[in-house]
Short mmCIF file of C-alpha atoms and ligand atoms in Angstrom, two decimals:
data_model
loop_
_atom_site.label_atom_id
_atom_site.label_comp_id
_atom_site.label_asym_id
_atom_site.label_seq_id
_atom_site.Cartn_x
_atom_site.Cartn_y
_atom_site.Cartn_z
CA MET A 799 13.80 34.37 -46.77
CA THR A 800 14.07 31.03 -48.54
CA TYR A 801 11.56 28.27 -47.99
CA ILE A 802 14.19 26.27 -46.01
CA HIS A 803 15.13 29.24 -43.77
CA GLN A 804 11.44 29.86 -43.14
CA THR A 805 10.94 26.30 -42.09
CA ILE A 806 13.90 26.43 -39.74
CA THR A 807 12.76 29.83 -38.16
CA ASP A 808 9.34 28.30 -37.62
CA LEU A 809 10.92 25.28 -35.97
CA LYS A 810 13.07 27.40 -33.64
CA ARG A 811 9.90 29.41 -32.65
CA THR A 812 7.72 26.40 -31.93
CA SER A 813 10.33 24.17 -30.30
CA PRO A 814 12.64 26.67 -28.59
CA SER A 815 16.01 25.99 -26.94
CA GLN A 816 16.90 22.76 -28.88
CA CYS A 817 20.25 23.72 -30.31
CA GLU A 818 21.50 20.20 -31.06
CA PHE A 819 18.23 19.40 -32.81
CA PHE A 820 18.44 22.68 -34.91
CA GLN A 821 22.04 21.86 -35.77
CA ALA A 822 21.01 18.53 -37.19
CA VAL A 823 17.96 19.85 -38.94
CA GLU A 824 19.92 22.81 -40.60
CA GLU A 825 22.55 20.44 -41.89
CA VAL A 826 20.05 18.16 -43.63
CA LEU A 827 17.78 20.87 -44.92
CA GLU A 828 20.48 22.90 -46.34
CA SER A 829 21.88 19.98 -48.31
CA ILE A 830 18.55 19.05 -49.76
CA GLU A 831 17.69 22.55 -51.07
CA PRO A 832 18.63 21.54 -54.69
CA LEU A 833 16.32 18.56 -54.55
CA LEU A 834 13.44 20.65 -53.14
CA GLU A 835 13.80 23.03 -56.04
CA SER A 836 13.68 20.23 -58.61
CA VAL A 837 10.79 18.25 -57.20
CA PRO A 838 7.86 20.57 -56.48
CA ARG A 839 5.58 17.83 -54.90
CA TYR A 840 7.86 17.92 -51.88
CA LYS A 841 6.72 21.40 -51.05
CA LYS A 842 3.14 20.77 -51.96
CA GLN A 843 3.13 17.71 -49.70
CA ALA A 844 4.72 19.66 -46.77
CA ILE A 845 7.34 16.94 -46.57
CA ILE A 846 9.96 18.84 -44.63
CA GLN A 847 7.49 20.36 -42.25
CA ARG A 848 6.23 16.82 -41.56
CA MET A 849 9.71 15.33 -41.34
CA VAL A 850 10.98 17.84 -38.72
CA GLU A 851 8.00 17.04 -36.39
CA PRO A 852 8.14 13.74 -34.64
CA GLU A 853 5.10 11.55 -35.01
CA ARG A 854 5.06 11.17 -31.25
CA GLN A 855 7.13 12.27 -28.30
CA ILE A 856 6.79 10.34 -25.12
CA MET A 857 8.37 11.95 -21.88
CA PHE A 858 7.84 10.32 -18.58
CA ARG A 859 9.25 10.27 -15.02
CA VAL A 860 11.48 7.42 -13.90
CA PRO A 861 11.40 7.06 -10.06
CA TRP A 862 13.74 4.54 -8.52
CA MET A 863 15.26 3.63 -5.19
CA ASP A 864 19.05 3.95 -4.61
CA ASP A 865 21.10 1.73 -2.34
CA ASN A 866 20.54 4.11 0.63
CA GLY A 867 16.82 3.58 0.35
CA ASP A 868 16.36 7.18 -1.04
CA ILE A 869 14.07 7.75 -4.05
CA GLN A 870 15.72 9.26 -7.13
CA VAL A 871 13.87 10.66 -10.20
CA ASN A 872 15.03 10.95 -13.73
CA LYS A 873 13.40 12.13 -16.97
CA GLY A 874 12.72 9.37 -19.59
CA TYR A 875 12.23 9.92 -23.29
CA ARG A 876 11.17 7.99 -26.42
CA ILE A 877 10.85 10.03 -29.54
CA GLU A 878 9.04 8.18 -32.31
CA PHE A 879 10.14 10.32 -35.23
CA ASN A 880 9.14 8.68 -38.51
CA SER A 881 7.59 5.31 -39.37
CA ALA A 882 7.35 5.68 -43.20
CA LEU A 883 9.86 2.87 -43.81
CA GLY A 884 9.12 0.56 -40.95
CA PRO A 885 8.88 0.33 -37.09
CA TYR A 886 10.77 3.02 -35.18
CA LYS A 887 14.29 1.93 -34.61
CA GLY A 888 17.01 3.64 -32.61
CA GLY A 889 18.91 3.35 -29.46
CA LEU A 890 18.39 4.31 -25.83
CA ARG A 891 21.00 6.64 -24.21
CA PHE A 892 21.58 6.90 -20.52
CA HIS A 893 23.74 9.89 -19.76
CA PRO A 894 23.35 13.00 -17.61
CA SER A 895 23.41 15.33 -20.60
CA VAL A 896 20.28 13.71 -22.15
CA ASN A 897 17.41 16.18 -22.74
CA ALA A 898 14.66 16.54 -25.42
CA SER A 899 17.02 18.40 -27.80
CA ILE A 900 19.62 15.70 -27.88
CA ILE A 901 17.12 12.86 -28.21
CA LYS A 902 15.31 14.73 -31.03
CA PHE A 903 18.65 15.44 -32.92
CA LEU A 904 19.52 11.73 -32.57
CA GLY A 905 16.08 10.63 -33.69
CA PHE A 906 16.05 12.96 -36.63
CA GLU A 907 19.41 11.74 -37.78
CA GLN A 908 18.25 8.15 -37.33
CA ILE A 909 15.51 8.57 -39.91
CA PHE A 910 18.03 9.18 -42.77
CA LYS A 911 20.60 6.76 -41.45
CA ASN A 912 18.05 3.98 -41.39
CA ALA A 913 16.86 4.90 -44.83
CA LEU A 914 20.34 4.71 -46.23
CA THR A 915 20.70 1.07 -45.12
CA GLY A 916 17.99 0.07 -47.58
CA LEU A 917 16.27 -1.92 -44.77
CA PRO A 918 12.55 -1.58 -43.55
CA ILE A 919 13.17 0.48 -40.51
CA GLY A 920 11.83 3.90 -39.42
CA GLY A 921 13.67 6.38 -37.11
CA GLY A 922 13.35 6.87 -33.27
CA LYS A 923 15.46 7.45 -30.26
CA GLY A 924 15.13 7.52 -26.54
CA GLY A 925 16.88 7.56 -23.15
CA ALA A 926 17.10 9.20 -19.84
CA ASN A 927 19.24 11.78 -18.00
CA PHE A 928 20.39 9.00 -15.70
CA ASP A 929 24.10 8.76 -14.93
CA PRO A 930 25.14 5.17 -14.64
CA LYS A 931 28.71 6.03 -13.47
CA GLY A 932 29.36 5.04 -9.88
CA ARG A 933 25.98 3.15 -9.61
CA SER A 934 25.90 -0.37 -8.29
CA ASP A 935 24.51 -3.21 -10.33
CA ALA A 936 21.42 -3.32 -8.16
CA GLU A 937 20.81 0.43 -8.72
CA ILE A 938 21.23 -0.07 -12.51
CA MET A 939 18.65 -2.89 -12.47
CA ARG A 940 16.08 -0.88 -10.49
CA PHE A 941 16.51 2.11 -12.76
CA CYS A 942 16.14 -0.11 -15.98
CA GLN A 943 13.03 -1.79 -14.53
CA SER A 944 11.40 1.54 -13.67
CA PHE A 945 12.27 2.92 -17.08
CA MET A 946 10.74 -0.12 -18.77
CA THR A 947 7.61 0.04 -16.53
CA GLU A 948 6.54 3.03 -18.50
CA LEU A 949 8.20 2.44 -21.84
CA TYR A 950 6.70 -1.09 -22.39
CA ARG A 951 3.30 0.22 -23.40
CA HIS A 952 4.81 2.23 -26.22
CA ILE A 953 7.01 -0.33 -27.91
CA GLY A 954 6.63 -3.74 -29.62
CA PRO A 955 8.39 -5.90 -32.26
CA THR A 956 6.43 -4.46 -35.16
CA THR A 957 5.95 -0.96 -33.80
CA ASP A 958 9.05 0.38 -32.03
CA VAL A 959 12.23 -1.63 -31.36
CA PRO A 960 14.82 0.26 -29.15
CA ALA A 961 18.54 -0.72 -28.93
CA GLY A 962 21.57 0.38 -26.88
CA ASP A 963 23.58 3.68 -27.19
CA ILE A 964 25.81 5.58 -24.77
CA GLY A 965 25.44 4.01 -21.27
CA VAL A 966 23.13 1.19 -22.53
CA GLY A 967 24.87 -2.08 -23.26
CA ALA A 968 23.98 -5.74 -22.91
CA ARG A 969 23.51 -5.51 -19.08
CA GLU A 970 20.93 -2.68 -19.30
CA ILE A 971 19.25 -4.29 -22.32
CA GLY A 972 18.94 -7.50 -20.21
CA TYR A 973 17.30 -5.77 -17.32
CA MET A 974 14.93 -3.89 -19.46
CA PHE A 975 13.98 -7.03 -21.52
CA GLY A 976 13.37 -8.98 -18.32
CA GLN A 977 10.93 -6.30 -17.11
CA TYR A 978 9.14 -6.14 -20.44
CA LYS A 979 8.70 -9.88 -20.45
CA ARG A 980 7.45 -9.86 -16.88
CA ILE A 981 4.81 -7.16 -17.52
CA THR A 982 3.62 -8.32 -20.90
CA GLY A 983 4.09 -12.02 -20.58
CA ARG A 984 5.59 -12.03 -24.09
CA TYR A 985 9.00 -13.23 -25.31
CA GLU A 986 9.59 -11.34 -28.45
CA GLY A 987 12.15 -9.23 -30.32
CA VAL A 988 11.21 -5.94 -28.69
CA LEU A 989 14.83 -4.76 -28.06
CA THR A 990 18.07 -5.37 -29.98
CA GLY A 991 21.58 -5.67 -28.60
CA LYS A 992 20.44 -8.63 -26.47
CA SER A 993 22.83 -11.22 -24.95
CA LEU A 994 23.83 -14.11 -27.22
CA LEU A 995 22.34 -16.52 -24.72
CA TRP A 996 18.78 -15.30 -25.34
CA GLY A 997 18.04 -13.83 -28.63
CA GLY A 998 21.04 -11.53 -29.47
CA SER A 999 22.79 -11.61 -32.87
CA LEU A 1000 26.38 -12.50 -33.32
CA ALA A 1001 28.44 -9.46 -34.53
CA ARG A 1002 25.85 -6.89 -33.22
CA LYS A 1003 28.30 -5.79 -30.51
CA GLU A 1004 31.07 -5.26 -33.05
CA ALA A 1005 28.83 -3.83 -35.90
CA THR A 1006 28.97 -0.12 -35.44
CA GLY A 1007 32.81 0.07 -35.03
CA TYR A 1008 33.32 -2.55 -37.73
CA GLY A 1009 30.92 -0.89 -40.06
CA ALA A 1010 32.54 2.54 -39.63
CA VAL A 1011 35.93 0.97 -40.61
CA TYR A 1012 34.35 -0.82 -43.60
CA PHE A 1013 32.90 2.49 -44.68
CA ALA A 1014 36.37 4.12 -44.48
CA LYS A 1015 37.80 1.19 -46.55
CA TYR A 1016 35.27 1.87 -49.24
CA MET A 1017 35.92 5.54 -49.26
CA LEU A 1018 39.66 4.92 -49.66
CA GLU A 1019 39.21 2.27 -52.33
CA ALA A 1020 37.18 4.80 -54.42
CA ARG A 1021 40.33 6.98 -54.17
CA GLY A 1022 42.67 4.12 -55.12
CA ASP A 1023 43.99 3.93 -51.51
CA SER A 1024 43.69 1.57 -48.58
CA LEU A 1025 43.82 1.51 -44.80
CA LYS A 1026 46.95 -0.74 -44.76
CA GLY A 1027 49.74 0.96 -42.74
CA LYS A 1028 47.69 4.06 -41.96
CA THR A 1029 48.12 5.72 -38.49
CA CYS A 1030 44.64 6.37 -37.07
CA LEU A 1031 43.31 8.54 -34.19
CA VAL A 1032 40.24 7.10 -32.51
CA SER A 1033 38.27 8.91 -29.79
CA GLY A 1034 36.00 7.18 -27.30
CA ALA A 1035 36.67 4.02 -25.37
CA GLY A 1036 33.15 2.49 -25.50
CA ASN A 1037 31.41 0.08 -27.81
CA VAL A 1038 31.97 1.91 -31.10
CA ALA A 1039 35.61 2.99 -30.45
CA THR A 1040 36.70 -0.48 -29.18
CA TYR A 1041 35.42 -2.33 -32.27
CA ALA A 1042 36.64 0.36 -34.67
CA ILE A 1043 40.08 -0.16 -33.17
CA GLU A 1044 39.75 -4.01 -33.50
CA LYS A 1045 38.80 -3.75 -37.24
CA LEU A 1046 41.49 -1.18 -37.94
CA TYR A 1047 44.00 -3.81 -36.75
CA HIS A 1048 42.36 -6.50 -38.95
CA LEU A 1049 42.87 -4.26 -41.95
CA GLY A 1050 46.49 -3.49 -41.27
CA ALA A 1051 46.09 -0.02 -39.83
CA ILE A 1052 47.60 1.27 -36.59
CA PRO A 1053 45.15 2.85 -34.10
CA VAL A 1054 47.22 5.08 -31.83
CA SER A 1055 44.67 6.73 -29.55
CA CYS A 1056 41.48 6.34 -27.50
CA SER A 1057 39.72 8.65 -25.05
CA ASP A 1058 37.01 8.84 -22.37
CA SER A 1059 35.22 11.62 -20.66
CA ARG A 1060 38.18 12.19 -18.40
CA GLY A 1061 41.19 11.96 -20.72
CA THR A 1062 43.02 10.73 -23.81
CA ILE A 1063 45.55 7.92 -24.39
CA TYR A 1064 48.14 8.26 -27.08
CA HIS A 1065 50.26 5.14 -27.76
CA GLU A 1066 52.52 5.53 -30.70
CA LYS A 1067 53.10 1.80 -31.22
CA GLY A 1068 49.39 1.08 -31.24
CA ILE A 1069 46.59 0.78 -28.67
CA ASP A 1070 46.76 -2.39 -26.54
CA LEU A 1071 43.24 -3.65 -27.46
CA ASP A 1072 43.04 -6.43 -24.77
CA LEU A 1073 44.02 -3.92 -22.08
CA LEU A 1074 41.39 -1.41 -23.36
CA LYS A 1075 38.67 -4.06 -23.27
CA ASP A 1076 39.64 -5.18 -19.76
CA ILE A 1077 39.67 -1.51 -18.45
CA LYS A 1078 36.37 -0.54 -20.06
CA GLU A 1079 34.31 -3.66 -20.75
CA VAL A 1080 35.26 -5.74 -17.76
CA ARG A 1081 36.29 -3.37 -15.00
CA ARG A 1082 34.55 -0.12 -16.19
CA LYS A 1083 37.42 2.04 -14.97
CA SER A 1084 39.07 5.26 -16.18
CA LEU A 1085 41.51 5.05 -19.13
CA LYS A 1086 44.11 6.55 -16.82
CA GLU A 1087 44.86 2.99 -15.75
CA TYR A 1088 46.30 2.26 -19.22
CA ILE A 1089 49.61 3.98 -18.42
CA GLU A 1090 50.12 1.76 -15.33
CA THR A 1091 50.77 -1.09 -17.83
CA HIS A 1092 52.28 0.97 -20.67
CA SER A 1093 54.69 3.64 -19.40
CA ASP A 1094 55.64 4.56 -23.06
CA ALA A 1095 51.94 5.74 -23.63
CA GLN A 1096 50.82 9.21 -22.84
CA TYR A 1097 47.69 10.21 -20.85
CA ILE A 1098 46.30 13.75 -21.21
CA SER A 1099 43.58 14.51 -18.78
CA VAL A 1100 40.70 16.74 -19.92
CA ALA A 1101 41.51 19.06 -16.98
CA ASP A 1102 45.08 19.51 -18.37
CA TYR A 1103 43.80 20.50 -21.81
CA PRO A 1104 41.76 23.68 -21.34
CA GLU A 1105 42.27 25.01 -24.91
CA ASP A 1106 39.56 25.37 -27.43
CA GLY A 1107 39.86 21.89 -28.70
CA HIS A 1108 40.43 18.33 -27.83
CA ALA A 1109 43.71 16.63 -27.12
CA VAL A 1110 42.94 13.45 -29.09
CA TRP A 1111 42.96 15.36 -32.49
CA ARG A 1112 46.31 17.06 -31.96
CA PHE A 1113 48.58 14.06 -32.83
CA LYS A 1114 50.01 13.35 -36.23
CA ALA A 1115 47.95 10.77 -38.14
CA ASP A 1116 46.66 9.73 -41.57
CA ALA A 1117 43.15 9.23 -40.40
CA ALA A 1118 40.70 10.12 -37.63
CA PHE A 1119 37.69 8.16 -36.25
CA PRO A 1120 35.63 10.28 -33.80
CA CYS A 1121 33.69 7.58 -31.86
CA ALA A 1122 32.71 9.21 -28.53
CA THR A 1123 29.97 11.74 -28.64
CA GLN A 1124 28.37 14.78 -30.36
CA ASN A 1125 30.45 17.92 -30.97
CA GLU A 1126 33.70 16.44 -29.82
CA LEU A 1127 35.66 17.64 -32.92
CA CYS A 1128 35.58 21.36 -33.43
CA VAL A 1129 36.92 23.61 -36.20
CA SER A 1130 40.32 24.12 -34.50
CA ASP A 1131 40.67 20.36 -34.16
CA ALA A 1132 39.68 19.99 -37.85
CA LYS A 1133 42.42 22.44 -38.85
CA ALA A 1134 45.00 20.66 -36.61
CA LEU A 1135 44.18 17.36 -38.26
CA LEU A 1136 44.54 18.77 -41.79
CA GLU A 1137 47.85 20.49 -40.84
CA ASN A 1138 49.14 17.15 -39.47
CA GLY A 1139 48.40 15.43 -42.82
CA CYS A 1140 45.14 13.66 -42.03
CA THR A 1141 43.27 12.74 -45.26
CA LEU A 1142 40.38 10.71 -43.94
CA VAL A 1143 37.78 11.35 -41.25
CA THR A 1144 35.09 8.77 -40.56
CA GLU A 1145 32.41 9.46 -37.93
CA GLY A 1146 31.69 6.44 -35.73
CA ALA A 1147 29.73 8.70 -33.32
CA ASN A 1148 26.58 10.61 -34.08
CA MET A 1149 27.38 14.25 -35.13
CA PRO A 1150 30.83 14.33 -33.48
CA SER A 1151 32.08 17.12 -35.74
CA THR A 1152 30.63 20.56 -35.40
CA GLN A 1153 29.13 22.11 -38.61
CA GLU A 1154 32.26 24.34 -39.11
CA ALA A 1155 34.47 21.27 -38.77
CA VAL A 1156 32.46 19.47 -41.37
CA ASP A 1157 32.63 22.46 -43.66
CA THR A 1158 36.48 22.50 -43.18
CA PHE A 1159 36.82 18.88 -44.19
CA ILE A 1160 34.55 19.24 -47.22
CA GLU A 1161 36.40 22.35 -48.38
CA ALA A 1162 39.70 20.47 -48.06
CA LYS A 1163 38.24 17.72 -50.18
CA ILE A 1164 39.49 14.99 -47.88
CA ALA A 1165 37.52 11.70 -47.54
CA PHE A 1166 34.80 12.52 -44.97
CA GLY A 1167 32.32 9.90 -43.96
CA PRO A 1168 29.35 11.48 -42.02
CA GLY A 1169 28.02 9.55 -39.06
CA LYS A 1170 24.53 9.05 -40.52
CA ALA A 1171 26.22 6.90 -43.26
CA ALA A 1172 29.36 5.69 -41.58
CA ASN A 1173 27.96 4.43 -38.36
CA ALA A 1174 24.77 2.84 -39.94
CA GLY A 1175 26.28 -0.64 -39.43
CA GLY A 1176 24.95 -0.73 -35.89
CA VAL A 1177 21.33 -0.15 -36.67
CA ALA A 1178 21.60 -2.36 -39.83
CA THR A 1179 22.73 -5.24 -37.68
CA SER A 1180 20.03 -4.55 -35.20
CA GLN A 1181 17.57 -5.07 -38.05
CA LEU A 1182 19.37 -8.42 -38.80
CA GLU A 1183 18.74 -9.24 -35.09
CA MET A 1184 15.07 -8.54 -35.57
CA ALA A 1185 15.01 -10.66 -38.70
CA GLN A 1186 16.59 -13.59 -36.81
CA ASN A 1187 14.19 -13.22 -33.90
CA ALA A 1188 11.16 -13.08 -36.18
CA SER A 1189 12.21 -16.21 -38.08
CA MET A 1190 13.46 -17.97 -34.95
CA GLN A 1191 16.89 -18.50 -36.46
CA ASN A 1192 20.54 -17.70 -35.47
CA TRP A 1193 23.02 -16.81 -38.10
CA SER A 1194 26.75 -17.27 -37.73
CA PHE A 1195 29.17 -14.54 -37.06
CA GLU A 1196 30.48 -14.79 -40.65
CA GLN A 1197 27.04 -14.60 -42.14
CA VAL A 1198 26.15 -11.43 -40.20
CA ASP A 1199 29.50 -9.86 -40.86
CA ALA A 1200 29.16 -10.54 -44.58
CA LYS A 1201 25.69 -8.93 -44.60
CA LEU A 1202 27.10 -5.95 -42.65
CA LYS A 1203 29.88 -5.49 -45.15
CA ASP A 1204 27.40 -5.57 -48.11
CA ILE A 1205 25.10 -3.05 -46.26
CA MET A 1206 28.04 -0.69 -45.66
CA LYS A 1207 29.02 -0.99 -49.34
CA HIS A 1208 25.39 -0.17 -50.31
CA VAL A 1209 25.43 2.86 -47.96
CA PHE A 1210 28.73 4.12 -49.38
CA ASN A 1211 27.58 3.52 -52.99
CA ILE A 1212 24.26 5.30 -52.64
CA ALA A 1213 25.80 8.31 -50.89
CA ASN A 1214 28.61 8.56 -53.35
CA ASP A 1215 26.49 8.04 -56.46
CA THR A 1216 23.85 10.57 -55.30
CA ALA A 1217 26.54 13.15 -54.56
CA ALA A 1218 27.91 12.70 -58.13
CA GLU A 1219 24.38 12.85 -59.64
CA PHE A 1220 23.60 16.11 -57.89
CA GLY A 1221 26.89 17.69 -59.01
CA GLN A 1222 29.03 17.38 -55.81
CA PRO A 1223 31.21 14.33 -56.45
CA GLY A 1224 32.89 12.99 -53.30
CA ASN A 1225 30.67 15.12 -50.94
CA LEU A 1226 29.20 12.27 -48.84
CA VAL A 1227 27.39 14.53 -46.41
CA PHE A 1228 25.44 16.01 -49.35
CA GLY A 1229 25.00 12.54 -50.98
CA ALA A 1230 23.88 10.82 -47.75
CA ASN A 1231 21.35 13.56 -46.95
CA ILE A 1232 19.80 13.57 -50.35
CA ALA A 1233 19.67 9.84 -50.73
CA GLY A 1234 18.20 9.25 -47.31
CA PHE A 1235 15.69 12.10 -47.72
CA LYS A 1236 14.48 10.90 -51.09
CA ARG A 1237 13.68 7.36 -49.90
CA VAL A 1238 11.75 8.56 -46.81
CA ALA A 1239 9.93 11.40 -48.76
CA GLU A 1240 8.72 9.09 -51.47
CA ALA A 1241 7.44 6.56 -48.93
CA MET A 1242 5.56 9.35 -47.08
CA ILE A 1243 3.98 10.64 -50.34
CA GLU A 1244 2.80 7.13 -51.21
CA GLN A 1245 1.29 6.71 -47.66
CA GLY A 1246 -0.73 9.95 -47.84
CA ALA A 1247 -1.10 12.71 -45.33
CA VAL A 1248 -0.32 10.89 -42.07
P1 LIG B 2125 29.57 4.00 -24.97
O1 LIG B 2125 28.80 4.46 -23.82
O2 LIG B 2125 29.86 2.55 -25.07
O3 LIG B 2125 30.99 4.86 -25.09
C1 LIG B 2125 30.99 6.21 -25.20
C2 LIG B 2125 32.49 6.61 -24.98
O4 LIG B 2125 32.67 7.96 -25.17
C3 LIG B 2125 32.91 6.33 -23.47
O5 LIG B 2125 34.24 5.88 -23.51
C4 LIG B 2125 32.83 7.70 -22.88
O6 LIG B 2125 33.67 7.86 -21.78
C5 LIG B 2125 33.24 8.57 -24.01
N1 LIG B 2125 32.70 9.88 -23.86
C6 LIG B 2125 31.51 10.35 -23.58
N2 LIG B 2125 31.43 11.66 -23.51
C7 LIG B 2125 32.68 12.12 -23.83
C8 LIG B 2125 33.26 13.37 -23.96
N3 LIG B 2125 32.53 14.49 -23.78
N4 LIG B 2125 34.56 13.46 -24.32
C9 LIG B 2125 35.33 12.31 -24.52
N5 LIG B 2125 34.80 11.04 -24.43
C10 LIG B 2125 33.47 11.02 -24.07
O7 LIG B 2125 28.82 4.53 -26.25
P2 LIG B 2125 28.88 4.00 -27.78
O8 LIG B 2125 30.26 3.63 -28.05
O9 LIG B 2125 27.75 3.05 -27.92
O10 LIG B 2125 28.46 5.27 -28.55
C11 LIG B 2125 29.45 6.27 -28.98
C12 LIG B 2125 28.86 7.18 -30.06
O11 LIG B 2125 28.39 6.28 -31.24
C13 LIG B 2125 27.55 7.92 -29.73
O12 LIG B 2125 27.49 9.12 -30.42
C14 LIG B 2125 26.44 7.00 -30.19
O13 LIG B 2125 25.21 7.66 -30.33
C15 LIG B 2125 27.03 6.55 -31.45
N6 LIG B 2125 26.48 5.31 -32.02
C16 LIG B 2125 26.47 4.13 -31.28
C17 LIG B 2125 25.92 3.05 -31.84
C18 LIG B 2125 25.99 1.74 -31.11
O14 LIG B 2125 25.70 0.68 -31.80
N7 LIG B 2125 26.45 1.64 -29.97
C19 LIG B 2125 25.30 3.04 -33.18
C20 LIG B 2125 25.45 4.23 -33.91
C21 LIG B 2125 25.97 5.34 -33.34
P3 LIG B 2125 33.43 7.27 -20.37
O15 LIG B 2125 33.98 5.83 -20.43
O16 LIG B 2125 34.26 8.14 -19.45
O17 LIG B 2125 31.97 7.34 -20.11
#
């Protein structure tokens, strides 16, 4: 058994039943095998054994009262994975599927993503198995206050700075910030993704979606191509998907789809962005409402698509941007995309493609941007929000967007150059894993056995 496989076997034995976490670890460790062979100090220093073990895992109960006066209880998590490069940084996810495996996979990916940005941020992730769907504003507030009543003691502007993720937007960040301030008496940059009225950064809301599209642009430029005129499939209808669609329009592409947990919209002439924002950001409704305004669009409900695959990837397009959730693009979807002429896949979501789907794209040598590189714009702009808070400044939208573009260029270059250096030109999964790992590993060695 190889050194890597022994590590994975040990991990599966000591942290059983965490399949999403194992999937993320296997992908990273298998790519860094050539590096481990060429740099013996990584084994001597037990770097990978230290990296797969979070520095700290906080799990807590979150009791709260619903509108009927009944007490509900959820599970809360904050996984502080690695602080070699800076304070733990990574979002909070509120979704019924949240469990320790999902938060650990996200936290593990976050370490390398944050390293790739070149910024001083460590990796962490958190959340709760709370389902915000159908909850009143008062219930959301009580839940957020209860969640922060425990979380506040573990976070701080120089120790751990959470942000939003699925189910956590400006409203939830506002309620959590208010509770933190009330308990501690401190007004400080302890959360990012804050409202523009009180400490948020311009362009943070747009950053993940915009950043993924910038990353796609740089991938295509390296191949002598551009996004102009390209038909693009986008999944998701939340923060990342909405602003990926917006930036695709800015760059002359035609985004023709979006999806939510209940169904997919395909609109050949291009998604109506204002309507999408109105349905999802303002009214928080199902995408099904889209066809009430556009009878020429198609709506395919998840219930009507029982095959092994996802409706959104079955349309003809030049490019695909999975921006919803993990494992939403499987190997049959990947094959369908390739058969339909797709030559670019950029992951706005975290780990949206299964390992087999990723292998299919790599083998086909299409331009493939893995999430940990392509969606790094969100966390990078969160760090810009921290920098503005710490220096008590506000930068303009254009200043933040220009920095975001530079960071995405840096992330692309470092992943692309590293892939070429290690003999796999164009394989950005490999390049991103090695480049991110090297930066964290070297910092860990310099800081000793901690
Ligand atoms: P949101 O909660 O804003 O949106 C998520 C969207 O995905 C919603 O439209 C949701 O549908 C849809 N969705 C959820 N589950 C499924 C499913 N099983 N099938 C189809 N659609 C589904 O989250 P974000 O946009 O913030 O996050 C999306 C992804 O991007 C996640 O993987 C997240 O970790 C990642 N990410 C986010 C960053 C950020 O800055 N926000 C930064 C980096 C990565 P519905 O509306 O029905 O709930």
